[in-house]
mmCIF file of C-alpha atoms and ligand atoms in Angstrom:
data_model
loop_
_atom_site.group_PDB
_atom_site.id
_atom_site.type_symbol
_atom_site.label_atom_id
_atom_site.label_comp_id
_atom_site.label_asym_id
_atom_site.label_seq_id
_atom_site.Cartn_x
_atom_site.Cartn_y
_atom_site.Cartn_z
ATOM 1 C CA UNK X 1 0.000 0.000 0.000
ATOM 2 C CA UNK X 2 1.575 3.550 -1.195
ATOM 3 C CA UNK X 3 0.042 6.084 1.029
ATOM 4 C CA UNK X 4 1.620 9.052 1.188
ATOM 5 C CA UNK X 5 2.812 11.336 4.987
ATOM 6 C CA UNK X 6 -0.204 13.804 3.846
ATOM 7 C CA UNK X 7 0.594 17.074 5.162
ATOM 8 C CA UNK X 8 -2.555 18.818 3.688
ATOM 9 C CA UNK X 9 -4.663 21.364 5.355
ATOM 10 C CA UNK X 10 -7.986 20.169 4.795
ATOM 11 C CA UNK X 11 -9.278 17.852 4.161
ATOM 12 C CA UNK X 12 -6.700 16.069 5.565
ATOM 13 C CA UNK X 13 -5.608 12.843 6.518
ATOM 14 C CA UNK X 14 -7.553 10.443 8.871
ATOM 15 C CA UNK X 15 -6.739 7.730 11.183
ATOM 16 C CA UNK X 16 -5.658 4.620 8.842
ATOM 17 C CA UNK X 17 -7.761 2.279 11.066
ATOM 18 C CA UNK X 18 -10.673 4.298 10.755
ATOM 19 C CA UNK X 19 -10.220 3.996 6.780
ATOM 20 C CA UNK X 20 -9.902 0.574 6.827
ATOM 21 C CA UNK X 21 -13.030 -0.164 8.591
ATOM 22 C CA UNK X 22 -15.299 2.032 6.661
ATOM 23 C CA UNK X 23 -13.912 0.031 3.670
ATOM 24 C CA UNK X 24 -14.378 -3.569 4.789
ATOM 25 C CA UNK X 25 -17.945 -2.554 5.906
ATOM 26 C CA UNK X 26 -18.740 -0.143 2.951
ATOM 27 C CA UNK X 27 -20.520 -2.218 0.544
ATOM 28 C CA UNK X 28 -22.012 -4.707 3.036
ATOM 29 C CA UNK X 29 -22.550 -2.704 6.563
ATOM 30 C CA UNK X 30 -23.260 -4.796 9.426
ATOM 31 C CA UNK X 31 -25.071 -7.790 7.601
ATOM 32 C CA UNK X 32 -27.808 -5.316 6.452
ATOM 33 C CA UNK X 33 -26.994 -6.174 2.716
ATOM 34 C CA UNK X 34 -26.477 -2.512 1.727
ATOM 35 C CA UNK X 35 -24.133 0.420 1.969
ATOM 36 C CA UNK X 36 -24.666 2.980 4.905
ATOM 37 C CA UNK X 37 -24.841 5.282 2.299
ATOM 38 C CA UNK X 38 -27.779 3.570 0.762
ATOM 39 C CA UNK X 39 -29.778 3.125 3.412
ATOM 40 C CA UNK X 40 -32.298 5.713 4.972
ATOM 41 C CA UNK X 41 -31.395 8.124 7.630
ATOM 42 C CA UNK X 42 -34.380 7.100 9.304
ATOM 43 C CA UNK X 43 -33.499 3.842 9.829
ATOM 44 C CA UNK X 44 -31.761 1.333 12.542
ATOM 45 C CA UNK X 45 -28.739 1.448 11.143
ATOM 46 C CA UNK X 46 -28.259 4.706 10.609
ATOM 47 C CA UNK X 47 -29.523 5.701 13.689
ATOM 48 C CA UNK X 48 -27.180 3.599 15.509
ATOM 49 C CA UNK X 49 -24.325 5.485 13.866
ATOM 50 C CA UNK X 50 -26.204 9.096 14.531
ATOM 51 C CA UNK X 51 -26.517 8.400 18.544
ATOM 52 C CA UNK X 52 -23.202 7.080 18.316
ATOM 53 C CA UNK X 53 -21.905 10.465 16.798
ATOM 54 C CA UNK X 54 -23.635 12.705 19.053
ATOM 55 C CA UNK X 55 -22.783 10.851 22.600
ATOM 56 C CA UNK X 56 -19.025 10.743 21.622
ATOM 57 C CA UNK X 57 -18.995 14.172 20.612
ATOM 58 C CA UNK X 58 -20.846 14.818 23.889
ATOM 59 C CA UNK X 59 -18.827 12.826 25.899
ATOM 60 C CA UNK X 60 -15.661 14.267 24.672
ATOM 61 C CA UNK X 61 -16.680 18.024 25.175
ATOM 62 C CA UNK X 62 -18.069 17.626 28.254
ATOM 63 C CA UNK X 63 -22.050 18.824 27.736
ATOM 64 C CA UNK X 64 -24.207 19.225 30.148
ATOM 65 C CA UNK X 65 -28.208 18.920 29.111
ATOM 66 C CA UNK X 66 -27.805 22.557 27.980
ATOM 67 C CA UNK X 67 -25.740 22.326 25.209
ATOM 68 C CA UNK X 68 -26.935 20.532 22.262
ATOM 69 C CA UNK X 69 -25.320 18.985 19.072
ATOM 70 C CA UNK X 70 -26.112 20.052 15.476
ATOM 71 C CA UNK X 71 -24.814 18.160 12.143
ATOM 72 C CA UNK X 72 -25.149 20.673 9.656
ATOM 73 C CA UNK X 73 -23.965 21.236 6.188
ATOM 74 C CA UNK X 74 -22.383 24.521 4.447
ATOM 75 C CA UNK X 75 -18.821 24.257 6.100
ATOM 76 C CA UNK X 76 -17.964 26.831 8.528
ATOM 77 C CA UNK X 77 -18.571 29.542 5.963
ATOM 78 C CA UNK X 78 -21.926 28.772 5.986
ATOM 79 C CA UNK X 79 -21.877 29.328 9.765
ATOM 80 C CA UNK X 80 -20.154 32.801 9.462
ATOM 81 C CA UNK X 81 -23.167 34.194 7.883
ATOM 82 C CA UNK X 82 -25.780 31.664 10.372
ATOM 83 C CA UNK X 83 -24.385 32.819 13.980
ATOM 84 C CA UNK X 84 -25.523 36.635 13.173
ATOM 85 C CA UNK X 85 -28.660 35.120 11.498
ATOM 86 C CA UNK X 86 -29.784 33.026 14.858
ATOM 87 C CA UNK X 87 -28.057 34.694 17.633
ATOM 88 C CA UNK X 88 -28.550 38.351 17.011
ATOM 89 C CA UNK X 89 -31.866 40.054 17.041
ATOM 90 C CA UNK X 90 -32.284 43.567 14.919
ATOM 91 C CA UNK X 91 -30.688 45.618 17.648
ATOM 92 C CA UNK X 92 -28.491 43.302 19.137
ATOM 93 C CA UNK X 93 -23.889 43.147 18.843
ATOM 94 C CA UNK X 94 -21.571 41.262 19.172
ATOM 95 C CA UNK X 95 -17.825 41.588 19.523
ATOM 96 C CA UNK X 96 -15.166 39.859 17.285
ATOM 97 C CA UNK X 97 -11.159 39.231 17.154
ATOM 98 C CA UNK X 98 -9.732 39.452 13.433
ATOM 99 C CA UNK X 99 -6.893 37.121 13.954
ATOM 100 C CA UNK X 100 -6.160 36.633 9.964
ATOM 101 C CA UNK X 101 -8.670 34.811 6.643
ATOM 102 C CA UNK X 102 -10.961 33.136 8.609
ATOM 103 C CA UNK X 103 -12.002 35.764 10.934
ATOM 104 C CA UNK X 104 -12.005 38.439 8.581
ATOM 105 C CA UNK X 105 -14.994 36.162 6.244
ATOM 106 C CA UNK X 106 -16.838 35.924 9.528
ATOM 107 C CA UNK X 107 -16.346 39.918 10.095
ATOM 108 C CA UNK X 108 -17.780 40.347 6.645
ATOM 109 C CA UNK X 109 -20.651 37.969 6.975
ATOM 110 C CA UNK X 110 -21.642 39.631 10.327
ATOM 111 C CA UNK X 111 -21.614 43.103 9.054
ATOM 112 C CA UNK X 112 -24.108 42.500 6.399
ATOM 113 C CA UNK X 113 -26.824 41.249 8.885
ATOM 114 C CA UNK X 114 -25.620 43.718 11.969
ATOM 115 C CA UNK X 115 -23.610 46.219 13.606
ATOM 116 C CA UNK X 116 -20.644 44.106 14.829
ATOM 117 C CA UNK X 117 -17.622 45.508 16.570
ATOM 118 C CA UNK X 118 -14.050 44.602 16.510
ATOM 119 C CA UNK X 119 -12.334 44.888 19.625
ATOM 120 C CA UNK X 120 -8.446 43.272 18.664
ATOM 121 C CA UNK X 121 -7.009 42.851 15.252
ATOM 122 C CA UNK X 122 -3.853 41.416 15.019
ATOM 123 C CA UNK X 123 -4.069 40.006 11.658
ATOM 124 C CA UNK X 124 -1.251 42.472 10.313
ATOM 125 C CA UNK X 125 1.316 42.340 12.954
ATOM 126 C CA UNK X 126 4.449 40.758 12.507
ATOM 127 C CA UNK X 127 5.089 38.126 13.682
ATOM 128 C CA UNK X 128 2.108 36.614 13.787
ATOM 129 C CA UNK X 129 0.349 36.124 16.481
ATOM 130 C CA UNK X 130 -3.153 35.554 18.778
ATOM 131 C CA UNK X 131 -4.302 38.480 20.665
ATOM 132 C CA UNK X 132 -3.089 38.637 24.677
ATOM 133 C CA UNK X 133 -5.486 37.573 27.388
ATOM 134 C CA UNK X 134 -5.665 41.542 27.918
ATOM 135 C CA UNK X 135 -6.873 42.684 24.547
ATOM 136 C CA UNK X 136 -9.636 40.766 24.739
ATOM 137 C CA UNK X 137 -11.596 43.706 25.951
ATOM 138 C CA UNK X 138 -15.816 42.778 25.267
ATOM 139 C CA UNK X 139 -18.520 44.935 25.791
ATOM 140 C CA UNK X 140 -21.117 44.901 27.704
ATOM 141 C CA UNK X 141 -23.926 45.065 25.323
ATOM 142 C CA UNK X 142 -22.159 41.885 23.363
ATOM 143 C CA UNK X 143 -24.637 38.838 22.926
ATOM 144 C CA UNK X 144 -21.234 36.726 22.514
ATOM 145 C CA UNK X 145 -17.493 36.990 21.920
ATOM 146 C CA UNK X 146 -16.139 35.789 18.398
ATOM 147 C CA UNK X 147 -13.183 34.101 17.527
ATOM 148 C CA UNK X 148 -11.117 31.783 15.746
ATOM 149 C CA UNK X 149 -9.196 29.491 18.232
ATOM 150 C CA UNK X 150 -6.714 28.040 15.393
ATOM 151 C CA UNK X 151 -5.982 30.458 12.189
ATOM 152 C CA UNK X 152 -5.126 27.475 9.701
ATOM 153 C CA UNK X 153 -3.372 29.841 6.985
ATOM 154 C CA UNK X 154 -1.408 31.758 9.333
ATOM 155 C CA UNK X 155 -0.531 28.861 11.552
ATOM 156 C CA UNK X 156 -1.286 30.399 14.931
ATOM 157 C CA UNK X 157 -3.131 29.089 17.776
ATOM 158 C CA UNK X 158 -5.146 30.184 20.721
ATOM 159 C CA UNK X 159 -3.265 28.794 23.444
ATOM 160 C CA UNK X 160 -5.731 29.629 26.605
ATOM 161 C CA UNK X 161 -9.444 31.171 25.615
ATOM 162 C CA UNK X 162 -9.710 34.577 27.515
ATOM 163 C CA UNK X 163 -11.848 34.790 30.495
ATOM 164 C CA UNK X 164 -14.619 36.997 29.727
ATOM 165 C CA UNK X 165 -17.713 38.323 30.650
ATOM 166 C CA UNK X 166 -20.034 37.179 27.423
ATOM 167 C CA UNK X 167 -19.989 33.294 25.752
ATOM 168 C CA UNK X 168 -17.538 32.655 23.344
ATOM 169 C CA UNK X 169 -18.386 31.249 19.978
ATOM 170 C CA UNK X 170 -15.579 29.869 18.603
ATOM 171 C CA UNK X 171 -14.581 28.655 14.922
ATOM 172 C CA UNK X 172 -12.810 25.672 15.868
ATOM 173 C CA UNK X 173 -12.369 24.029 12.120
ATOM 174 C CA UNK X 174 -9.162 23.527 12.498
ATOM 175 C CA UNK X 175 -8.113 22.484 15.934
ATOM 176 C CA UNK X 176 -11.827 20.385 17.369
ATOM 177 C CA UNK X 177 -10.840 17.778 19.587
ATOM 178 C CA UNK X 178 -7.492 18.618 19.074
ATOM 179 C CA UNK X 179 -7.231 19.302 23.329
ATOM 180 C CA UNK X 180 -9.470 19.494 26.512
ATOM 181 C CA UNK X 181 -11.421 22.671 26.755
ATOM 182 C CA UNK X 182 -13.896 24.011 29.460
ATOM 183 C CA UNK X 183 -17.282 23.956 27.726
ATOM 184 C CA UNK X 184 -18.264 26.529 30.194
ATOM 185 C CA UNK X 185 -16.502 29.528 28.461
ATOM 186 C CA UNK X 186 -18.564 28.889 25.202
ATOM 187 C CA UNK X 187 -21.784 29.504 23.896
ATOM 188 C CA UNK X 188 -21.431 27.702 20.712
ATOM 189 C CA UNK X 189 -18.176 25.827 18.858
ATOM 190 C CA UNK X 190 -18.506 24.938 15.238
ATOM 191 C CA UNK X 191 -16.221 23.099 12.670
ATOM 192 C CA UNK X 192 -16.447 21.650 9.578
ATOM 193 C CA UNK X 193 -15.066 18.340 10.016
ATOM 194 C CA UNK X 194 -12.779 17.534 7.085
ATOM 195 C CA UNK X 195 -9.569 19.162 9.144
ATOM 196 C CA UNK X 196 -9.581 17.382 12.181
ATOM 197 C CA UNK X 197 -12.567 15.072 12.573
ATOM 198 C CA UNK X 198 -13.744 13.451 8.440
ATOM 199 C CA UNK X 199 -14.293 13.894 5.873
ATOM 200 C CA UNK X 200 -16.191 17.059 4.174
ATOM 201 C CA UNK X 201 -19.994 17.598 3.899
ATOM 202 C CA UNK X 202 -20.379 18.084 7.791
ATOM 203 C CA UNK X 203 -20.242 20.463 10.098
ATOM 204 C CA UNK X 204 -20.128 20.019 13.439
ATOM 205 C CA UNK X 205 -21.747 22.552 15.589
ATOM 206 C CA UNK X 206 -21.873 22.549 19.481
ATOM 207 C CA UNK X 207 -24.539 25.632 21.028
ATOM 208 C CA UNK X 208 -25.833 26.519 24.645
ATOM 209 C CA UNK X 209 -29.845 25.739 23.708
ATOM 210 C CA UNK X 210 -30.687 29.228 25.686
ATOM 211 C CA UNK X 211 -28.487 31.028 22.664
ATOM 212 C CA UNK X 212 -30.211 28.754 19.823
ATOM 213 C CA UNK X 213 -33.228 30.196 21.204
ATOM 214 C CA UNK X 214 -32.726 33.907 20.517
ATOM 215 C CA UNK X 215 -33.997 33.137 16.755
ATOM 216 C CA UNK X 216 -36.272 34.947 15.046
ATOM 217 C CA UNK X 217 -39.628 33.771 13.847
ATOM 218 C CA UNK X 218 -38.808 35.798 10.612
ATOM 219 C CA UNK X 219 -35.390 33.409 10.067
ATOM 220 C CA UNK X 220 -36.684 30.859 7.376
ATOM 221 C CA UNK X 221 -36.757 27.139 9.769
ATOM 222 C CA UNK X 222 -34.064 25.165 7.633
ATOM 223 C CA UNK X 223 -31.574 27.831 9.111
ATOM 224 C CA UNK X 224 -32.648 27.644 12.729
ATOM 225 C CA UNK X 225 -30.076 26.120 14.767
ATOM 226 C CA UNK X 226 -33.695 25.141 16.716
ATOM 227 C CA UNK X 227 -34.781 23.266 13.831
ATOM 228 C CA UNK X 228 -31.939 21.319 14.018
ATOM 229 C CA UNK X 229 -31.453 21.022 17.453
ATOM 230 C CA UNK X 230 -35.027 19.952 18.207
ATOM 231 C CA UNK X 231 -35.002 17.318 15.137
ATOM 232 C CA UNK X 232 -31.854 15.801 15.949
ATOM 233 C CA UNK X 233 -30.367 16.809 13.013
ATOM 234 C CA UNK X 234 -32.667 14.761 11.087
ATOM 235 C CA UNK X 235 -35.282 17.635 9.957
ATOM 236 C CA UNK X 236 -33.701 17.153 6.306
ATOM 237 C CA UNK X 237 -31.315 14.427 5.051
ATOM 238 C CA UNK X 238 -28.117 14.741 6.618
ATOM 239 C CA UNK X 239 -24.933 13.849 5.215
ATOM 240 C CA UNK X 240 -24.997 10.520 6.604
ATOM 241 C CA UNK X 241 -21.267 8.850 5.489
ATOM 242 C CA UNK X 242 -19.546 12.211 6.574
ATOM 243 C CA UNK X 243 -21.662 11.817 10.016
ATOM 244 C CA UNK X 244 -20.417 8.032 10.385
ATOM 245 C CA UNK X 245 -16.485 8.799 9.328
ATOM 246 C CA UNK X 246 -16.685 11.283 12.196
ATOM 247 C CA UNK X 247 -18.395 8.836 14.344
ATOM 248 C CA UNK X 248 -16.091 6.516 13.815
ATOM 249 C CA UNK X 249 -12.827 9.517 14.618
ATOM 250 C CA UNK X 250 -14.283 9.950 17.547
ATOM 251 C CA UNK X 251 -14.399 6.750 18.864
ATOM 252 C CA UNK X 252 -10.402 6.683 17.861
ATOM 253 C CA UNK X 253 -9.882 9.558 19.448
ATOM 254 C CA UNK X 254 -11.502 8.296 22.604
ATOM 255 C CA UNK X 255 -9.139 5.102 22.484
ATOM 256 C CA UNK X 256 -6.139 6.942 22.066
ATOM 257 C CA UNK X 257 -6.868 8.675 25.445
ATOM 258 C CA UNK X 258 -9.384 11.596 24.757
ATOM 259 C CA UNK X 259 -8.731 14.834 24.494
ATOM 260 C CA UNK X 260 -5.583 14.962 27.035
ATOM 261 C CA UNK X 261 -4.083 12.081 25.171
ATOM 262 C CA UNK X 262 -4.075 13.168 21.476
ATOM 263 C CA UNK X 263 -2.930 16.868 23.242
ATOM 264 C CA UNK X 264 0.147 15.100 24.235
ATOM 265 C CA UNK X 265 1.028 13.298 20.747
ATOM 266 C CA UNK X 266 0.165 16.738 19.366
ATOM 267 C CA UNK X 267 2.437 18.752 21.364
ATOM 268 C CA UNK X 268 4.984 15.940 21.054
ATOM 269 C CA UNK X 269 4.562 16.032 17.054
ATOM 270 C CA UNK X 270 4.830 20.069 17.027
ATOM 271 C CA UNK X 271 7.604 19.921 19.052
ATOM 272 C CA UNK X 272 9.974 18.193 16.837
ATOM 273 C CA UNK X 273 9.493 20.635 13.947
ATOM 274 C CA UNK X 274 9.354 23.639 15.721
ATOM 275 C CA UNK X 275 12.872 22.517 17.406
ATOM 276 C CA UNK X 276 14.075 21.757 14.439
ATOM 277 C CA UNK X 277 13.249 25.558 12.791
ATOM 278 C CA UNK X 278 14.594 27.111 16.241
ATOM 279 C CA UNK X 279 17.952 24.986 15.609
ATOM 280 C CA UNK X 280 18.510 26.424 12.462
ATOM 281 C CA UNK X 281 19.423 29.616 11.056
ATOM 282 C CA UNK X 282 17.882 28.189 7.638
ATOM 283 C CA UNK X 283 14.608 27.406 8.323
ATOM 284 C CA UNK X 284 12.094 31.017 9.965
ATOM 285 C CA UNK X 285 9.112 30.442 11.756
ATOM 286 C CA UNK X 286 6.995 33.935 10.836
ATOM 287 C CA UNK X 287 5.028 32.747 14.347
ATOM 288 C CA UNK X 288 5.720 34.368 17.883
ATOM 289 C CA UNK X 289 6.767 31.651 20.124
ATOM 290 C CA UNK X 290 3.419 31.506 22.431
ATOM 291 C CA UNK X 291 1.102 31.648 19.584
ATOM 292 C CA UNK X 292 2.752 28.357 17.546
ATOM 293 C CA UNK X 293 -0.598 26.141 15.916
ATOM 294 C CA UNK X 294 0.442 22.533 17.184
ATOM 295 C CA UNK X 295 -1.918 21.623 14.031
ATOM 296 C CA UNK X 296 -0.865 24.121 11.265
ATOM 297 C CA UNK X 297 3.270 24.649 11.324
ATOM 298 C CA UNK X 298 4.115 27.404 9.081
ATOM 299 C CA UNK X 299 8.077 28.623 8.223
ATOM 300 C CA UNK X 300 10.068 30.092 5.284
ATOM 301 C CA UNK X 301 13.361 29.483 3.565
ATOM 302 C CA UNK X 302 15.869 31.788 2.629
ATOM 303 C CA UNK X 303 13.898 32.143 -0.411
ATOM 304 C CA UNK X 304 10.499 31.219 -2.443
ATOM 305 C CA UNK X 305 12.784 29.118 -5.160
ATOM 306 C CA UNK X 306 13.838 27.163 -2.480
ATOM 307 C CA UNK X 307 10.571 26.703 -0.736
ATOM 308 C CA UNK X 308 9.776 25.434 -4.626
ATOM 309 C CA UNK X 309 12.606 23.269 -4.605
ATOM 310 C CA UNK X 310 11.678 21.979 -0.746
ATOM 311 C CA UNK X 311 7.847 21.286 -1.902
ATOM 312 C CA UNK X 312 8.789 19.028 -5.109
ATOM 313 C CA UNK X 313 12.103 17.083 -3.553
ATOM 314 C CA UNK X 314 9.592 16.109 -0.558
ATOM 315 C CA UNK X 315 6.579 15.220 -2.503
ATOM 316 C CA UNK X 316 9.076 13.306 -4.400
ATOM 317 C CA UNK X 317 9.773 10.983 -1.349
ATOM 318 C CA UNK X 318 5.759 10.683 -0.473
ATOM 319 C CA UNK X 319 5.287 14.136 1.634
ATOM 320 C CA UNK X 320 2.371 15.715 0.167
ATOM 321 C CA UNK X 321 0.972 19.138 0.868
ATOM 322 C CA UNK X 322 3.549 20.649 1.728
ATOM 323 C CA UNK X 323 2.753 23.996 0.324
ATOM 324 C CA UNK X 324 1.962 26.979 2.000
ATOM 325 C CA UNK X 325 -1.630 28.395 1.754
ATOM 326 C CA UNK X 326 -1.874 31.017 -1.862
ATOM 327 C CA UNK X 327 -2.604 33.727 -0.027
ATOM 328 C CA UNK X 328 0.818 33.656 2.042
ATOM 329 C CA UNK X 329 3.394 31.293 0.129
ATOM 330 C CA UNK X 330 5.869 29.371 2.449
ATOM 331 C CA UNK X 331 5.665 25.849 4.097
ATOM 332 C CA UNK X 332 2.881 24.811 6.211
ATOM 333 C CA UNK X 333 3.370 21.374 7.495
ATOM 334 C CA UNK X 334 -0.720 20.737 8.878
ATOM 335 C CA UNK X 335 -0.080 17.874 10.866
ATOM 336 C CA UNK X 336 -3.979 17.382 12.563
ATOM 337 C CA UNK X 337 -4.590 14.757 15.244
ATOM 338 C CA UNK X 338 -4.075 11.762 13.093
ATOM 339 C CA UNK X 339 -1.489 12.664 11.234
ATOM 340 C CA UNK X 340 1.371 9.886 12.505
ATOM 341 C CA UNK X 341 4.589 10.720 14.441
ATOM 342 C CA UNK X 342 6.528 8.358 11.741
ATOM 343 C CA UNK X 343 5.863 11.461 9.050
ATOM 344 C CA UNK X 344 6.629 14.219 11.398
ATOM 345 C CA UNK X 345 10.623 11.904 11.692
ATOM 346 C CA UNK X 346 10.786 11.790 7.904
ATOM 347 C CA UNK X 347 9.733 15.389 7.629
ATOM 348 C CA UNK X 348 12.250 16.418 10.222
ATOM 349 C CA UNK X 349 15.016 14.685 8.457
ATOM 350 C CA UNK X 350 14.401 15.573 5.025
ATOM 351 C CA UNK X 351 14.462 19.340 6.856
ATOM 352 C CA UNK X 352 18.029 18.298 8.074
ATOM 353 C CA UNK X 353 19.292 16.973 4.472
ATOM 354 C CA UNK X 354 17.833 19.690 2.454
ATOM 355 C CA UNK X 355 19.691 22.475 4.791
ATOM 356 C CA UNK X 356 23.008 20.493 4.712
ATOM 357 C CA UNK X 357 22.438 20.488 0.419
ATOM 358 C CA UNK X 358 21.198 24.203 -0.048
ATOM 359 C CA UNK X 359 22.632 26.300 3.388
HETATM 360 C C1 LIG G 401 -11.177 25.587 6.561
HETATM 361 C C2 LIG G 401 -11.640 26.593 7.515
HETATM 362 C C3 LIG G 401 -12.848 27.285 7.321
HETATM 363 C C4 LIG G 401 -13.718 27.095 6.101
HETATM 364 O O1 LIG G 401 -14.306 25.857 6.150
HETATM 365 P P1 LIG G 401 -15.388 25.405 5.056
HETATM 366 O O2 LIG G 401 -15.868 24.135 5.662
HETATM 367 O O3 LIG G 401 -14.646 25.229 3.776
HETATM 368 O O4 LIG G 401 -16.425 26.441 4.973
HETATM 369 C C5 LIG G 401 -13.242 28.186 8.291
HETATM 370 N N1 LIG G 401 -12.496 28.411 9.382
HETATM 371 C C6 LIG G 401 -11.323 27.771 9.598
HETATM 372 C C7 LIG G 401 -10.537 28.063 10.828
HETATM 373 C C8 LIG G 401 -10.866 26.843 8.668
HETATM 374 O O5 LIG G 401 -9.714 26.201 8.879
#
């Protein structure tokens, strides 16, 4: 089998296991003589795999009975635009961070429907960073806090959520399940699963039921978060094979120790690389130190023919995905939960033997 160390940003790769066993049961699942993805979304089956879903995801975040769980579809995009639409009533704010792409889309989205404010932007500092615990500075009149806890294009992280006064809603695409969190500080976490948690075509959405409820009887019902929350996100046809991939990541992730455990191989696999940019004078990381992604590792060469050069010489020896984002050029090495520690050792010496060649 030729699989490649698949460094892409999303979607990504997933854990091998997990791959395996939706094959051997794709065409045939469980003796029902059909695919999952032929049978109905009402059925026992299927239903089997939806509870399944929705109590490890539960489990794993910690909900109490008043959070719910949503399975929608639309990416986190779609969110940007369906926080504002649900949460915020005609003379209702909110506050946001602009941390870099991501944020800025959800700034945009929010500002079409309502008069948002942004309280930190640090999305053109250099280096790059996350705001400080102190700059988080909400208002009062804020029906929630918004921000993105992992910026996958810059490659920085949110390394503690800021104590404030308002719930959080946090775009969490890139870094769900990726460590333990206090579901406490937020009023809703989304994330379209094809980073960390599946495949695309889901998105995972996690919301305090008193903030669902702020909606508007003028909000059409297939964009309620209500809708979905009171159908079990079976008011329309979900997208069940993305909703059993992730149901079947979660139950990996719970094996491999939950949340705490895949935070230690994660901070174990960022380690290696970001030692091994500190240790040379070769490789830059354009990151401050306390705002390094342990999912997305950005860094630049001396210069962009060489980050060419670096791409193709590692895709030739099977790392793929190596490139840096369009909008910024450089590396990014997007090395999510299941991403194995074998590819993080070839990556690290293939850093090593292309500096010796080219420094
Ligand atoms: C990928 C990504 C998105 C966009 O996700 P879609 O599912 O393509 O809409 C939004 N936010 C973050 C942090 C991302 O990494």
């Amino acid at each position: 089998m030729a699989r490649v160390y698949n460094f892409s940003a999303g979607p990504a790769t997933l854990p091998l296991e997990v791959l395996q066993e939706a094959q051997a049961e794709f065409v045939d699942f469980k003796g029902t003589g059909m695919s999952l993805i032929e049978a109905s979304h009402r059925g026992k089956a299927y239903d089997a795999v939806h509870e399944e879903a929705v109590a490890n995801i539960s489990k794993l975040a910690g909900l109490t009975d008043d959070y719910a769980v949503a399975f929608m579809t639309g990416g986190a995009s779609q969110q940007f635009a369906q926080i504002p639409m649900n949460l915020l009533g005609e003379n209702d704010t909110a506050d946001h961070v602009n941390t870099g792409a991501w944020t800025k889309k959800a700034i945009a989205e929010a500002k079409l429907q309502r008069s948002i404010k942004v309280i930190a932007d640090v999305s053109k500092e250099s280096p790059l960073r996350m705001p400080r615990e102190d700059e988080f500075k909400v208002n009062k009149d804020a029906v929630y806090l918004h921000l993105c806890s992992n910026e996958t294009i810059a490659g920085t992280q949110l390394k503690k959520f800021p104590k404030v006064d308002v719930p959080i809603v946090a775009d969490m695409s890139s870094d769900m399940f990726s460590r333990p969190f206090d579901i406490r500080q937020f009023g809703a976490i989304y994330a379209g699963a094809q980073k960390n948690m599946g495949p695309a075509g889901v998105t995972i959405v996690i919301m305090r039921k008193d903030l669902a409820a702020r909606v508007s009887e003028k909000v059409p019902k297939i964009f309620r978060y209500t809708t979905h929350i009171e159908n079990n996100s079976l008011y329309n046809t979900p997208p069940t094979f993305s909703i059993y991939i992730v149901m079947l990541v979660t139950r990996w992730i719970m094996k491999n120790g939950g949340l705490a455990g895949i935070e230690k191989m994660n901070a174990a696999k960022a380690a290696k690389i970001y030692d091994a940019i500190d240790a040379s004078s070769f490789y830059r990381s354009p990151v401050a130190n306390d705002s390094r992604s342990f999912m997305n590792i950005t860094f630049r060469l001396p210069s962009e023919e060489l980050e060419a050069q670096f791409v193709a010489e590692a895709k030739k020896l099977k790392m793929d995905g190596l490139k840096g984002h369009r909008d910024v050029g450089g590396i990014r090495a997007s090395i999510y939960n299941a991403f194995p520690m074998e590819g993080i050792d070839a990556l690290v010496q293939f850093m090593t033997d292309f500096e010796k060649k080219n420094g």
